[in-house]
Every structure is written in C-alpha cells, then in structure tokens.
Amino acid sequence: MLVELRMKLDTCESDFGYYQSSILQGILMEQMDTNYARRMHEQGWRPYSQYLDTGSCKEWVVKTCTQEAYQEIILPLLSAQFTQFTIEKKNMQIKILEKNSKIIPKKELLEEFYSNSCSHYLNFAFLTPASFKSNGRYIIMPDARYIFQSLMNKYSAASKEMDMYDSETLTQLSENSRIVRYRLSSTFFPVEGVKIPAFKGELSIKTDGTDTMARYARLLARFGEYSGVGIKTAMGMGALKIKERGSKER
C-alpha cells in the first residue's frame, strides 16, 4: 500500500525550508520503534520518503511504500500525542495544526497498468533537489535511464511480489524514452555539513515505444510520487510529482 501524510505546520520562519528536511528525518526517527529503525538501517533502504513542502503553507509530507512502513511510520505520526516537535539547532518549537492522510492500494497502480491506456508523455516535477550517484560521482544532469533505474530499484525493494528491476527492460525503456523539454536549475542540498550537488525543476519525457512500455513508464512514475527518485529521498531529496501530458504533443 502507498500512503501519503501531510502535516500542516504552524511556522512562518523564512529560513525553515526544504533544506531542513534532513532535520525532520531525525524527528521522524524519534517517533518510530528503535528495532524497526535498526532493521531499516541493516537492509540498506528506506521504504518511505519525506520532505518539507514550502508552498502557500508549510507542510511536512511523509510517504510510505509498504504496509509495514505505514504501521511503523505513519501511524505513530498520526497519534494524538504527536502534536508538536522541536528543531533544537534553531531553537524552534513547531506545532502541527492539521494532519491529512490518504491510502492507495498498490494493486490500484497495477490495475491502471493493465486496463488503462495513457499518454506517451510524462512531466516530472522535482519538488526538492534531486541527484543520482554513479561510480562514486554525483550526477546532476538527469537522463531517462537514471530516472527509470532509480524507480525500478525502489519499486523492487518495496515489493515482495515481483522484481521490477530487469536490465533488459531498463535498456529498452531507456532507449525508447527521451527528454523533450526541461526547465532545470542546479542547486545544492545540505546534509550534515555537506552540500550535495543537485538539480531542481521540471522535465518531460516521451516514450516512443509500445503502449505497454508507456504504461510501464507511468507505473514507475506513479510509484515515484511516493518513493521519491534518486538518492537520499528519506532525508528530503528527490520529491516527485507527475503529470501526464497531452497525447497530441509532438
């Protein structure tokens, strides 16, 4: 199951932005069971993403990708006792004004894949700085392969029913997908005193392959709205929003 929790925060601090998301991860870890936190560390991946949405009102957004993560992460945050938290480095006490959650069964994505046609265009909006890593180097110029490889890996890690990562499928998807529009800017994301080079903005990808391949790309993209894309999504990077584009576009 895929779950999104949005917590509206009572703060107007101008210096409380998405770059504080790594601090929020610490707050999140304090709310969960220590045994579960240790198991996540040992397995090497995080079945959730989180970031700070700094739109018209500031919202802390936490999303989970498995049933267990929902129980161990979302439910403690939904507890009536969790009404505020402290940012010690900023000496800030932040109240939670409102909590809203929504649940999407993962099978809904699969049903959409098998039954619904879709546009061959996808618009990726990177809401927080995103980056990839290859051969020890940060990649700040995204291409279709890095995006889809990241999403395939995350989906496979979250699913016990199927392994979504297949090198041949990734090659076919990458070779038949191309970036047709982008509006990106380079930036940094601070993590524990280190500035990670990253990018932020929007890009559009067109899949030139079959309808099945386009639906597969959409499936990965929809999942990416919960898992995030790229590195350190549990610390606030790679928050993703997807919008399908009109099929008449060339």
PDB file of C-alpha atoms in Angstrom:
ATOM      1  CA  MET A   1       0.000   0.000   0.000  1.00  0.00           C
ATOM      2  CA  LEU A   2       1.042   3.564  -0.703  1.00  0.00           C
ATOM      3  CA  VAL A   3       0.304   6.223   1.890  1.00  0.00           C
ATOM      4  CA  GLU A   4       0.729   9.996   1.969  1.00  0.00           C
ATOM      5  CA  LEU A   5       0.571  12.004   5.207  1.00  0.00           C
ATOM      6  CA  ARG A   6       0.579  15.787   5.054  1.00  0.00           C
ATOM      7  CA  MET A   7       1.052  17.724   8.289  1.00  0.00           C
ATOM      8  CA  LYS A   8       0.352  21.443   8.188  1.00  0.00           C
ATOM      9  CA  LEU A   9       2.850  23.305  10.347  1.00  0.00           C
ATOM     10  CA  ASP A  10       2.393  26.467  12.366  1.00  0.00           C
ATOM     11  CA  THR A  11       5.515  28.345  11.285  1.00  0.00           C
ATOM     12  CA  CYS A  12       6.278  31.404   9.204  1.00  0.00           C
ATOM     13  CA  GLU A  13      10.044  31.210   9.665  1.00  0.00           C
ATOM     14  CA  SER A  14      11.642  32.278   6.392  1.00  0.00           C
ATOM     15  CA  ASP A  15      14.718  30.120   6.987  1.00  0.00           C
ATOM     16  CA  PHE A  16      12.652  26.974   7.569  1.00  0.00           C
ATOM     17  CA  GLY A  17      12.746  25.472   4.083  1.00  0.00           C
ATOM     18  CA  TYR A  18      13.209  22.185   2.270  1.00  0.00           C
ATOM     19  CA  TYR A  19      16.860  22.178   3.371  1.00  0.00           C
ATOM     20  CA  GLN A  20      15.600  21.439   6.900  1.00  0.00           C
ATOM     21  CA  SER A  21      14.189  18.106   5.731  1.00  0.00           C
ATOM     22  CA  SER A  22      17.231  16.185   6.931  1.00  0.00           C
ATOM     23  CA  ILE A  23      16.497  17.516  10.429  1.00  0.00           C
ATOM     24  CA  LEU A  24      12.890  16.401  10.073  1.00  0.00           C
ATOM     25  CA  GLN A  25      14.121  12.902   9.332  1.00  0.00           C
ATOM     26  CA  GLY A  26      15.626  12.891  12.821  1.00  0.00           C
ATOM     27  CA  ILE A  27      12.245  13.891  14.266  1.00  0.00           C
ATOM     28  CA  LEU A  28      10.625  11.065  12.313  1.00  0.00           C
ATOM     29  CA  MET A  29      13.144   8.512  13.585  1.00  0.00           C
ATOM     30  CA  GLU A  30      12.367   9.534  17.167  1.00  0.00           C
ATOM     31  CA  GLN A  31       8.721   8.578  16.667  1.00  0.00           C
ATOM     32  CA  MET A  32       9.288   5.058  15.356  1.00  0.00           C
ATOM     33  CA  ASP A  33      10.240   1.858  17.132  1.00  0.00           C
ATOM     34  CA  THR A  34      14.006   1.513  17.545  1.00  0.00           C
ATOM     35  CA  ASN A  35      14.000  -2.116  16.381  1.00  0.00           C
ATOM     36  CA  TYR A  36      12.275  -1.132  13.147  1.00  0.00           C
ATOM     37  CA  ALA A  37      14.706   1.750  12.641  1.00  0.00           C
ATOM     38  CA  ARG A  38      17.612  -0.647  13.108  1.00  0.00           C
ATOM     39  CA  ARG A  39      16.185  -3.137  10.607  1.00  0.00           C
ATOM     40  CA  MET A  40      15.822  -0.364   8.025  1.00  0.00           C
ATOM     41  CA  HIS A  41      19.448   0.569   8.550  1.00  0.00           C
ATOM     42  CA  GLU A  42      20.556  -3.044   8.136  1.00  0.00           C
ATOM     43  CA  GLN A  43      18.540  -3.631   4.960  1.00  0.00           C
ATOM     44  CA  GLY A  44      20.087  -0.560   3.373  1.00  0.00           C
ATOM     45  CA  TRP A  45      16.994   1.186   2.034  1.00  0.00           C
ATOM     46  CA  ARG A  46      14.158   3.267   3.399  1.00  0.00           C
ATOM     47  CA  PRO A  47      10.547   2.324   2.485  1.00  0.00           C
ATOM     48  CA  TYR A  48       9.494   5.946   2.805  1.00  0.00           C
ATOM     49  CA  SER A  49      10.238   9.429   1.577  1.00  0.00           C
ATOM     50  CA  GLN A  50       9.708  12.755   3.295  1.00  0.00           C
ATOM     51  CA  TYR A  51      10.187  16.421   2.551  1.00  0.00           C
ATOM     52  CA  LEU A  52       9.051  19.893   3.507  1.00  0.00           C
ATOM     53  CA  ASP A  53       6.536  21.473   1.148  1.00  0.00           C
ATOM     54  CA  THR A  54       7.014  25.236   1.274  1.00  0.00           C
ATOM     55  CA  GLY A  55       4.025  26.252  -0.846  1.00  0.00           C
ATOM     56  CA  SER A  56       1.270  28.574   0.351  1.00  0.00           C
ATOM     57  CA  CYS A  57       1.507  26.890   3.755  1.00  0.00           C
ATOM     58  CA  LYS A  58       4.368  24.802   5.065  1.00  0.00           C
ATOM     59  CA  GLU A  59       3.576  21.112   5.214  1.00  0.00           C
ATOM     60  CA  TRP A  60       5.706  18.207   6.302  1.00  0.00           C
ATOM     61  CA  VAL A  61       4.974  15.407   3.841  1.00  0.00           C
ATOM     62  CA  VAL A  62       5.743  11.787   4.698  1.00  0.00           C
ATOM     63  CA  LYS A  63       5.014   8.961   2.260  1.00  0.00           C
ATOM     64  CA  THR A  64       5.389   5.209   2.736  1.00  0.00           C
ATOM     65  CA  CYS A  65       5.577   2.366   0.221  1.00  0.00           C
ATOM     66  CA  THR A  66       4.794  -0.756   2.274  1.00  0.00           C
ATOM     67  CA  GLN A  67       2.201  -1.959   4.768  1.00  0.00           C
ATOM     68  CA  GLU A  68       4.853  -2.315   7.470  1.00  0.00           C
ATOM     69  CA  ALA A  69       6.171   1.200   6.887  1.00  0.00           C
ATOM     70  CA  TYR A  70       2.632   2.539   7.197  1.00  0.00           C
ATOM     71  CA  GLN A  71       2.230   0.832  10.561  1.00  0.00           C
ATOM     72  CA  GLU A  72       5.677   1.740  11.890  1.00  0.00           C
ATOM     73  CA  ILE A  73       5.996   5.284  10.497  1.00  0.00           C
ATOM     74  CA  ILE A  74       2.647   6.815   9.555  1.00  0.00           C
ATOM     75  CA  LEU A  75       0.583   5.543  12.480  1.00  0.00           C
ATOM     76  CA  PRO A  76       2.929   6.974  15.158  1.00  0.00           C
ATOM     77  CA  LEU A  77       2.852  10.325  13.354  1.00  0.00           C
ATOM     78  CA  LEU A  78      -0.957  10.191  13.281  1.00  0.00           C
ATOM     79  CA  SER A  79      -1.038   9.621  17.031  1.00  0.00           C
ATOM     80  CA  ALA A  80      -2.994  12.199  19.009  1.00  0.00           C
ATOM     81  CA  GLN A  81       0.072  12.632  21.222  1.00  0.00           C
ATOM     82  CA  PHE A  82       2.249  13.845  18.357  1.00  0.00           C
ATOM     83  CA  THR A  83       1.169  17.483  18.140  1.00  0.00           C
ATOM     84  CA  GLN A  84       4.471  19.358  18.022  1.00  0.00           C
ATOM     85  CA  PHE A  85       8.217  18.932  17.720  1.00  0.00           C
ATOM     86  CA  THR A  86      11.383  20.921  18.371  1.00  0.00           C
ATOM     87  CA  ILE A  87      14.139  21.963  15.985  1.00  0.00           C
ATOM     88  CA  GLU A  88      16.909  22.217  18.541  1.00  0.00           C
ATOM     89  CA  LYS A  89      19.518  23.776  16.259  1.00  0.00           C
ATOM     90  CA  LYS A  90      17.100  26.619  15.518  1.00  0.00           C
ATOM     91  CA  ASN A  91      15.534  26.654  18.991  1.00  0.00           C
ATOM     92  CA  MET A  92      12.148  26.386  17.265  1.00  0.00           C
ATOM     93  CA  GLN A  93       9.021  24.788  18.694  1.00  0.00           C
ATOM     94  CA  ILE A  94       6.714  23.892  15.825  1.00  0.00           C
ATOM     95  CA  LYS A  95       3.079  22.932  16.284  1.00  0.00           C
ATOM     96  CA  ILE A  96       1.216  20.641  13.932  1.00  0.00           C
ATOM     97  CA  LEU A  97      -2.053  22.319  13.001  1.00  0.00           C
ATOM     98  CA  GLU A  98      -3.601  19.647  10.829  1.00  0.00           C
ATOM     99  CA  LYS A  99      -2.969  16.110   9.589  1.00  0.00           C
ATOM    100  CA  ASN A 100      -4.375  14.619   6.398  1.00  0.00           C
ATOM    101  CA  SER A 101      -3.618  11.184   5.019  1.00  0.00           C
ATOM    102  CA  LYS A 102      -4.640   9.155   2.004  1.00  0.00           C
ATOM    103  CA  ILE A 103      -4.100   5.497   1.143  1.00  0.00           C
ATOM    104  CA  ILE A 104      -3.747   3.959  -2.310  1.00  0.00           C
ATOM    105  CA  PRO A 105      -3.589   0.162  -2.609  1.00  0.00           C
ATOM    106  CA  LYS A 106      -0.563  -0.783  -4.694  1.00  0.00           C
ATOM    107  CA  LYS A 107      -2.797  -3.064  -6.755  1.00  0.00           C
ATOM    108  CA  GLU A 108      -4.540   0.098  -7.990  1.00  0.00           C
ATOM    109  CA  LEU A 109      -1.349   1.023  -9.860  1.00  0.00           C
ATOM    110  CA  LEU A 110      -1.183  -2.446 -11.381  1.00  0.00           C
ATOM    111  CA  GLU A 111      -4.851  -2.346 -12.380  1.00  0.00           C
ATOM    112  CA  GLU A 112      -4.200   1.000 -14.034  1.00  0.00           C
ATOM    113  CA  PHE A 113      -1.241  -0.522 -15.855  1.00  0.00           C
ATOM    114  CA  TYR A 114      -3.242  -3.438 -17.238  1.00  0.00           C
ATOM    115  CA  SER A 115      -6.501  -1.679 -18.054  1.00  0.00           C
ATOM    116  CA  ASN A 116      -5.912   1.988 -18.878  1.00  0.00           C
ATOM    117  CA  SER A 117      -4.257   3.484 -21.921  1.00  0.00           C
ATOM    118  CA  CYS A 118      -2.120   6.540 -21.334  1.00  0.00           C
ATOM    119  CA  SER A 119      -0.227   9.356 -22.972  1.00  0.00           C
ATOM    120  CA  HIS A 120       3.341   8.675 -24.042  1.00  0.00           C
ATOM    121  CA  TYR A 121       4.362  11.902 -22.315  1.00  0.00           C
ATOM    122  CA  LEU A 122       5.158  12.322 -18.639  1.00  0.00           C
ATOM    123  CA  ASN A 123       6.044  15.547 -16.912  1.00  0.00           C
ATOM    124  CA  PHE A 124       8.389  15.125 -13.940  1.00  0.00           C
ATOM    125  CA  ALA A 125       8.364  17.958 -11.409  1.00  0.00           C
ATOM    126  CA  PHE A 126      11.235  17.708  -8.922  1.00  0.00           C
ATOM    127  CA  LEU A 127       9.821  19.490  -5.879  1.00  0.00           C
ATOM    128  CA  THR A 128      13.052  19.275  -3.882  1.00  0.00           C
ATOM    129  CA  PRO A 129      16.664  18.978  -5.100  1.00  0.00           C
ATOM    130  CA  ALA A 130      17.375  15.622  -6.717  1.00  0.00           C
ATOM    131  CA  SER A 131      20.603  13.879  -7.562  1.00  0.00           C
ATOM    132  CA  PHE A 132      21.891  10.494  -8.657  1.00  0.00           C
ATOM    133  CA  LYS A 133      25.167   8.768  -7.923  1.00  0.00           C
ATOM    134  CA  SER A 134      27.215   6.628 -10.284  1.00  0.00           C
ATOM    135  CA  ASN A 135      30.771   5.328  -9.843  1.00  0.00           C
ATOM    136  CA  GLY A 136      31.160   7.462  -6.744  1.00  0.00           C
ATOM    137  CA  ARG A 137      30.184  10.687  -8.506  1.00  0.00           C
ATOM    138  CA  TYR A 138      27.047  12.797  -8.205  1.00  0.00           C
ATOM    139  CA  ILE A 139      25.018  13.137 -11.403  1.00  0.00           C
ATOM    140  CA  ILE A 140      23.208  16.464 -11.672  1.00  0.00           C
ATOM    141  CA  MET A 141      22.166  16.265 -15.335  1.00  0.00           C
ATOM    142  CA  PRO A 142      19.348  13.699 -15.327  1.00  0.00           C
ATOM    143  CA  ASP A 143      18.530  11.406 -18.201  1.00  0.00           C
ATOM    144  CA  ALA A 144      15.769   8.847 -18.661  1.00  0.00           C
ATOM    145  CA  ARG A 145      17.981   5.912 -17.705  1.00  0.00           C
ATOM    146  CA  TYR A 146      18.962   7.309 -14.306  1.00  0.00           C
ATOM    147  CA  ILE A 147      15.361   8.193 -13.526  1.00  0.00           C
ATOM    148  CA  PHE A 148      13.846   4.855 -14.511  1.00  0.00           C
ATOM    149  CA  GLN A 149      16.679   2.827 -12.975  1.00  0.00           C
ATOM    150  CA  SER A 150      16.157   4.565  -9.647  1.00  0.00           C
ATOM    151  CA  LEU A 151      12.403   3.976  -9.746  1.00  0.00           C
ATOM    152  CA  MET A 152      12.775   0.327 -10.755  1.00  0.00           C
ATOM    153  CA  ASN A 153      15.158  -0.298  -7.874  1.00  0.00           C
ATOM    154  CA  LYS A 154      12.872   1.397  -5.359  1.00  0.00           C
ATOM    155  CA  TYR A 155       9.779  -0.472  -6.600  1.00  0.00           C
ATOM    156  CA  SER A 156      11.602  -3.804  -6.404  1.00  0.00           C
ATOM    157  CA  ALA A 157      12.756  -3.099  -2.858  1.00  0.00           C
ATOM    158  CA  ALA A 158       9.202  -2.263  -1.803  1.00  0.00           C
ATOM    159  CA  SER A 159       7.517  -5.222  -3.487  1.00  0.00           C
ATOM    160  CA  LYS A 160       7.744  -8.796  -2.266  1.00  0.00           C
ATOM    161  CA  GLU A 161       5.527  -9.979  -5.124  1.00  0.00           C
ATOM    162  CA  MET A 162       7.724  -9.008  -8.062  1.00  0.00           C
ATOM    163  CA  ASP A 163      11.179  -7.842  -9.008  1.00  0.00           C
ATOM    164  CA  MET A 164      10.729  -4.717 -11.114  1.00  0.00           C
ATOM    165  CA  TYR A 165      14.403  -4.390 -11.946  1.00  0.00           C
ATOM    166  CA  ASP A 166      15.461  -6.059 -15.164  1.00  0.00           C
ATOM    167  CA  SER A 167      18.477  -4.800 -17.099  1.00  0.00           C
ATOM    168  CA  GLU A 168      16.991  -5.666 -20.492  1.00  0.00           C
ATOM    169  CA  THR A 169      13.715  -3.909 -19.697  1.00  0.00           C
ATOM    170  CA  LEU A 170      15.628  -0.887 -18.392  1.00  0.00           C
ATOM    171  CA  THR A 171      17.672  -0.754 -21.607  1.00  0.00           C
ATOM    172  CA  GLN A 172      14.553  -0.939 -23.774  1.00  0.00           C
ATOM    173  CA  LEU A 173      12.775   1.707 -21.720  1.00  0.00           C
ATOM    174  CA  SER A 174      15.810   3.998 -21.757  1.00  0.00           C
ATOM    175  CA  GLU A 175      16.483   3.600 -25.481  1.00  0.00           C
ATOM    176  CA  ASN A 176      12.844   4.325 -26.298  1.00  0.00           C
ATOM    177  CA  SER A 177      12.457   7.335 -23.983  1.00  0.00           C
ATOM    178  CA  ARG A 178      13.807  10.827 -24.489  1.00  0.00           C
ATOM    179  CA  ILE A 179      13.685  14.164 -22.734  1.00  0.00           C
ATOM    180  CA  VAL A 180      11.717  16.557 -24.921  1.00  0.00           C
ATOM    181  CA  ARG A 181      11.515  19.552 -22.595  1.00  0.00           C
ATOM    182  CA  TYR A 182      13.239  20.701 -19.445  1.00  0.00           C
ATOM    183  CA  ARG A 183      13.434  23.666 -17.135  1.00  0.00           C
ATOM    184  CA  LEU A 184      16.052  22.820 -14.553  1.00  0.00           C
ATOM    185  CA  SER A 185      18.468  24.692 -12.361  1.00  0.00           C
ATOM    186  CA  SER A 186      21.494  23.447 -10.460  1.00  0.00           C
ATOM    187  CA  THR A 187      21.444  23.714  -6.691  1.00  0.00           C
ATOM    188  CA  PHE A 188      22.721  22.050  -3.526  1.00  0.00           C
ATOM    189  CA  PHE A 189      21.131  20.065  -0.726  1.00  0.00           C
ATOM    190  CA  PRO A 190      22.833  20.348   2.687  1.00  0.00           C
ATOM    191  CA  VAL A 191      23.243  17.134   4.663  1.00  0.00           C
ATOM    192  CA  GLU A 192      25.273  17.095   7.867  1.00  0.00           C
ATOM    193  CA  GLY A 193      27.526  19.927   6.798  1.00  0.00           C
ATOM    194  CA  VAL A 194      27.994  18.615   3.242  1.00  0.00           C
ATOM    195  CA  LYS A 195      26.429  20.296   0.222  1.00  0.00           C
ATOM    196  CA  ILE A 196      25.281  17.644  -2.239  1.00  0.00           C
ATOM    197  CA  PRO A 197      25.203  18.934  -5.836  1.00  0.00           C
ATOM    198  CA  ALA A 198      21.715  18.514  -7.242  1.00  0.00           C
ATOM    199  CA  PHE A 199      19.094  19.870  -9.636  1.00  0.00           C
ATOM    200  CA  LYS A 200      15.537  21.088  -9.299  1.00  0.00           C
ATOM    201  CA  GLY A 201      12.756  21.938 -11.747  1.00  0.00           C
ATOM    202  CA  GLU A 202      10.775  20.122 -14.421  1.00  0.00           C
ATOM    203  CA  LEU A 203      11.380  17.903 -17.405  1.00  0.00           C
ATOM    204  CA  SER A 204       9.184  15.998 -19.823  1.00  0.00           C
ATOM    205  CA  ILE A 205       9.912  12.510 -21.107  1.00  0.00           C
ATOM    206  CA  LYS A 206       8.338  10.966 -24.202  1.00  0.00           C
ATOM    207  CA  THR A 207       8.257   7.197 -24.544  1.00  0.00           C
ATOM    208  CA  ASP A 208       8.490   6.234 -28.224  1.00  0.00           C
ATOM    209  CA  GLY A 209       7.890   2.518 -27.650  1.00  0.00           C
ATOM    210  CA  THR A 210       4.704   0.491 -27.399  1.00  0.00           C
ATOM    211  CA  ASP A 211       1.663   1.371 -25.331  1.00  0.00           C
ATOM    212  CA  THR A 212       2.742  -1.310 -22.864  1.00  0.00           C
ATOM    213  CA  MET A 213       6.083   0.431 -22.427  1.00  0.00           C
ATOM    214  CA  ALA A 214       4.357   3.792 -21.930  1.00  0.00           C
ATOM    215  CA  ARG A 215       2.094   2.259 -19.280  1.00  0.00           C
ATOM    216  CA  TYR A 216       5.127   0.739 -17.577  1.00  0.00           C
ATOM    217  CA  ALA A 217       6.820   4.144 -17.504  1.00  0.00           C
ATOM    218  CA  ARG A 218       3.670   5.624 -15.973  1.00  0.00           C
ATOM    219  CA  LEU A 219       3.534   2.843 -13.360  1.00  0.00           C
ATOM    220  CA  LEU A 220       7.093   3.618 -12.259  1.00  0.00           C
ATOM    221  CA  ALA A 221       6.411   7.354 -12.258  1.00  0.00           C
ATOM    222  CA  ARG A 222       3.263   6.996 -10.143  1.00  0.00           C
ATOM    223  CA  PHE A 223       5.168   4.896  -7.646  1.00  0.00           C
ATOM    224  CA  GLY A 224       7.914   7.523  -7.641  1.00  0.00           C
ATOM    225  CA  GLU A 225       5.474  10.058  -6.238  1.00  0.00           C
ATOM    226  CA  TYR A 226       5.660   8.033  -3.016  1.00  0.00           C
ATOM    227  CA  SER A 227       9.209   6.671  -3.079  1.00  0.00           C
ATOM    228  CA  GLY A 228      10.901   9.780  -4.435  1.00  0.00           C
ATOM    229  CA  VAL A 229      13.644   9.465  -7.054  1.00  0.00           C
ATOM    230  CA  GLY A 230      17.418   9.425  -6.784  1.00  0.00           C
ATOM    231  CA  ILE A 231      19.486   9.472  -3.606  1.00  0.00           C
ATOM    232  CA  LYS A 232      18.612  10.396  -0.018  1.00  0.00           C
ATOM    233  CA  THR A 233      14.843  10.576  -0.523  1.00  0.00           C
ATOM    234  CA  ALA A 234      14.379   9.750   3.175  1.00  0.00           C
ATOM    235  CA  MET A 235      16.269  12.936   4.002  1.00  0.00           C
ATOM    236  CA  GLY A 236      14.156  15.199   1.812  1.00  0.00           C
ATOM    237  CA  MET A 237      15.713  14.928  -1.638  1.00  0.00           C
ATOM    238  CA  GLY A 238      14.038  13.832  -4.854  1.00  0.00           C
ATOM    239  CA  ALA A 239      10.404  14.617  -4.016  1.00  0.00           C
ATOM    240  CA  LEU A 240       8.461  13.989  -7.204  1.00  0.00           C
ATOM    241  CA  LYS A 241       5.155  14.997  -8.749  1.00  0.00           C
ATOM    242  CA  ILE A 242       3.941  13.546 -12.046  1.00  0.00           C
ATOM    243  CA  LYS A 243       1.592  14.995 -14.614  1.00  0.00           C
ATOM    244  CA  GLU A 244       0.701  13.261 -17.838  1.00  0.00           C
ATOM    245  CA  ARG A 245       0.831  15.435 -20.902  1.00  0.00           C
ATOM    246  CA  GLY A 246      -1.487  15.523 -23.875  1.00  0.00           C
ATOM    247  CA  SER A 247      -1.005  12.733 -26.397  1.00  0.00           C
ATOM    248  CA  LYS A 248      -1.207  15.210 -29.288  1.00  0.00           C
ATOM    249  CA  GLU A 249       2.034  16.886 -28.343  1.00  0.00           C
ATOM    250  CA  ARG A 250       4.985  16.412 -30.735  1.00  0.00           C
TER     251      ARG A 250
END
